[in-house]
mmCIF file of C-alpha atoms in Angstrom:
data_model
loop_
_atom_site.group_PDB
_atom_site.id
_atom_site.type_symbol
_atom_site.label_atom_id
_atom_site.label_comp_id
_atom_site.label_asym_id
_atom_site.label_seq_id
_atom_site.Cartn_x
_atom_site.Cartn_y
_atom_site.Cartn_z
ATOM 1 C CA MET O 24 40.877 76.095 73.962
ATOM 2 C CA GLY O 25 43.231 79.036 74.549
ATOM 3 C CA PHE O 26 46.605 80.087 75.578
ATOM 4 C CA GLN O 27 47.473 81.233 79.129
ATOM 5 C CA THR O 28 50.369 83.730 79.513
ATOM 6 C CA GLU O 29 53.027 83.032 82.130
ATOM 7 C CA PHE O 30 54.605 85.745 84.156
ATOM 8 C CA ASN O 31 57.830 87.189 82.583
ATOM 9 C CA SER O 32 59.861 86.418 85.687
ATOM 10 C CA VAL O 33 58.352 83.124 86.755
ATOM 11 C CA CYS O 34 59.213 79.531 85.800
ATOM 12 C CA LYS O 35 57.815 77.358 88.486
ATOM 13 C CA PHE O 36 58.603 73.646 88.689
ATOM 14 C CA LYS O 37 55.853 71.225 89.839
ATOM 15 C CA SER O 38 58.231 68.187 89.700
ATOM 16 C CA GLU O 39 61.278 67.807 91.882
ATOM 17 C CA GLN O 40 62.748 65.449 89.154
ATOM 18 C CA GLU O 41 62.564 68.125 86.383
ATOM 19 C CA LEU O 42 64.232 70.647 88.753
ATOM 20 C CA TYR O 43 66.853 68.137 89.706
ATOM 21 C CA GLU O 44 67.793 67.501 86.033
ATOM 22 C CA LEU O 45 68.072 71.142 85.272
ATOM 23 C CA LEU O 46 70.360 71.744 88.275
ATOM 24 C CA GLU O 47 72.432 68.513 87.646
ATOM 25 C CA TYR O 48 72.844 68.760 83.971
ATOM 26 C CA GLY O 49 72.562 72.407 83.108
ATOM 27 C CA ARG O 50 69.664 71.783 80.685
ATOM 28 C CA GLY O 51 66.172 70.523 81.404
ATOM 29 C CA LYS O 52 62.582 70.644 80.609
ATOM 30 C CA MET O 53 59.179 70.725 82.364
ATOM 31 C CA VAL O 54 55.780 69.886 81.203
ATOM 32 C CA LYS O 55 52.797 72.163 82.104
ATOM 33 C CA SER O 56 49.179 71.321 81.681
ATOM 34 C CA GLY O 57 47.216 73.486 79.211
ATOM 35 C CA PHE O 58 48.439 75.648 76.496
ATOM 36 C CA ARG O 59 50.754 78.310 77.784
ATOM 37 C CA VAL O 60 53.098 80.972 76.388
ATOM 38 C CA PHE O 61 56.486 81.154 77.864
ATOM 39 C CA PRO O 62 59.004 83.970 76.981
ATOM 40 C CA THR O 63 61.356 82.085 74.647
ATOM 41 C CA GLY O 64 64.790 83.556 74.605
ATOM 42 C CA GLN O 65 64.399 85.428 77.896
ATOM 43 C CA LYS O 66 66.087 84.745 81.229
ATOM 44 C CA VAL O 67 63.691 84.095 84.159
ATOM 45 C CA ILE O 68 63.776 83.095 87.771
ATOM 46 C CA ALA O 69 63.089 79.433 88.350
ATOM 47 C CA TYR O 70 61.078 78.419 91.493
ATOM 48 C CA THR O 71 60.981 75.097 93.375
ATOM 49 C CA PRO O 72 57.673 73.291 93.777
ATOM 50 C CA ASP O 73 57.274 74.988 97.209
ATOM 51 C CA ASN O 74 57.696 78.483 95.657
ATOM 52 C CA GLN O 75 61.397 79.067 96.601
ATOM 53 C CA ALA O 76 63.571 81.014 94.063
ATOM 54 C CA ILE O 77 66.465 78.857 93.151
ATOM 55 C CA ALA O 78 68.121 79.887 89.729
ATOM 56 C CA ILE O 79 68.202 81.969 86.710
ATOM 57 C CA VAL O 80 67.299 80.010 83.636
ATOM 58 C CA LYS O 81 67.053 80.906 79.855
ATOM 59 C CA ILE O 82 63.838 79.624 78.153
ATOM 60 C CA VAL O 83 65.108 78.040 74.863
ATOM 61 C CA ALA O 84 61.914 76.385 73.585
ATOM 62 C CA SER O 85 58.186 76.448 74.420
ATOM 63 C CA ILE O 86 56.045 73.859 72.545
ATOM 64 C CA ALA O 87 52.215 73.651 73.040
ATOM 65 C CA GLU O 88 50.538 70.551 71.827
ATOM 66 C CA ILE O 89 47.776 67.990 72.406
ATOM 67 C CA ASN O 90 49.466 64.826 73.687
ATOM 68 C CA PHE O 91 48.478 61.141 72.866
ATOM 69 C CA GLN O 92 46.055 61.226 75.763
ATOM 70 C CA GLY O 93 44.185 64.166 74.225
ATOM 71 C CA GLU O 94 45.428 66.605 76.832
ATOM 72 C CA GLU O 95 46.614 70.079 76.225
ATOM 73 C CA VAL O 96 50.153 70.447 77.363
ATOM 74 C CA THR O 97 53.161 72.795 77.062
ATOM 75 C CA GLU O 98 56.722 71.515 77.222
ATOM 76 C CA VAL O 99 59.330 74.153 78.191
ATOM 77 C CA GLU O 100 62.970 73.590 77.536
ATOM 78 C CA MET O 101 65.613 75.672 79.395
ATOM 79 C CA GLU O 102 69.148 76.049 80.222
ATOM 80 C CA LEU O 103 70.605 77.000 83.533
ATOM 81 C CA ILE O 104 72.387 80.343 83.619
ATOM 82 C CA ARG O 105 73.380 80.112 87.359
ATOM 83 C CA LYS O 106 72.030 79.195 90.757
ATOM 84 C CA LEU O 107 70.913 82.107 92.891
ATOM 85 C CA THR O 108 73.060 83.124 96.019
ATOM 86 C CA GLU O 109 71.381 82.685 99.287
ATOM 87 C CA GLU O 110 70.574 86.447 99.637
ATOM 88 C CA GLU O 111 69.229 86.652 96.025
ATOM 89 C CA ALA O 112 67.039 83.607 96.579
ATOM 90 C CA ARG O 113 65.645 85.101 99.748
ATOM 91 C CA VAL O 114 64.874 88.479 98.092
ATOM 92 C CA GLN O 115 63.354 86.864 94.961
ATOM 93 C CA THR O 116 61.224 84.489 96.964
ATOM 94 C CA ALA O 117 59.792 87.398 99.150
ATOM 95 C CA LEU O 118 59.040 89.480 95.985
ATOM 96 C CA ALA O 119 57.389 86.425 94.297
ATOM 97 C CA TYR O 120 55.089 85.948 97.309
ATOM 98 C CA GLU O 121 54.014 89.605 97.191
ATOM 99 C CA MET O 122 53.598 89.704 93.360
ATOM 100 C CA PHE O 123 52.528 86.195 92.233
ATOM 101 C CA PHE O 124 51.991 83.526 94.844
ATOM 102 C CA GLY O 125 50.288 85.556 97.575
ATOM 103 C CA ASP O 126 51.061 85.846 101.163
ATOM 104 C CA PRO O 127 51.727 82.353 102.601
ATOM 105 C CA ASP O 128 50.558 83.407 106.062
ATOM 106 C CA LYS O 129 47.023 84.292 104.636
ATOM 107 C CA LYS O 130 46.346 80.933 102.926
#
């Protein structure tokens, strides 16, 4: 049992529904497996499930717990600051592949 630190500039959604709620309502949450530490209070880049940069969000809460099924999970609550422009999304996506996700052509 231990905490995994997330990248300071990455908030990657695994669920299209969680991402939709954030973009539609301006606030949302996502649930990650394992205990993780997210930079509460900081603005980060949000990524779609297919690793595309989409928005700037502010992490407002990060709660790590063991759920009723006995699984370690972290719930991250955030608010939408703004969607990225097409150019910003393209540049951030390219940088994220180089820094975090790896080259998509080499997988």
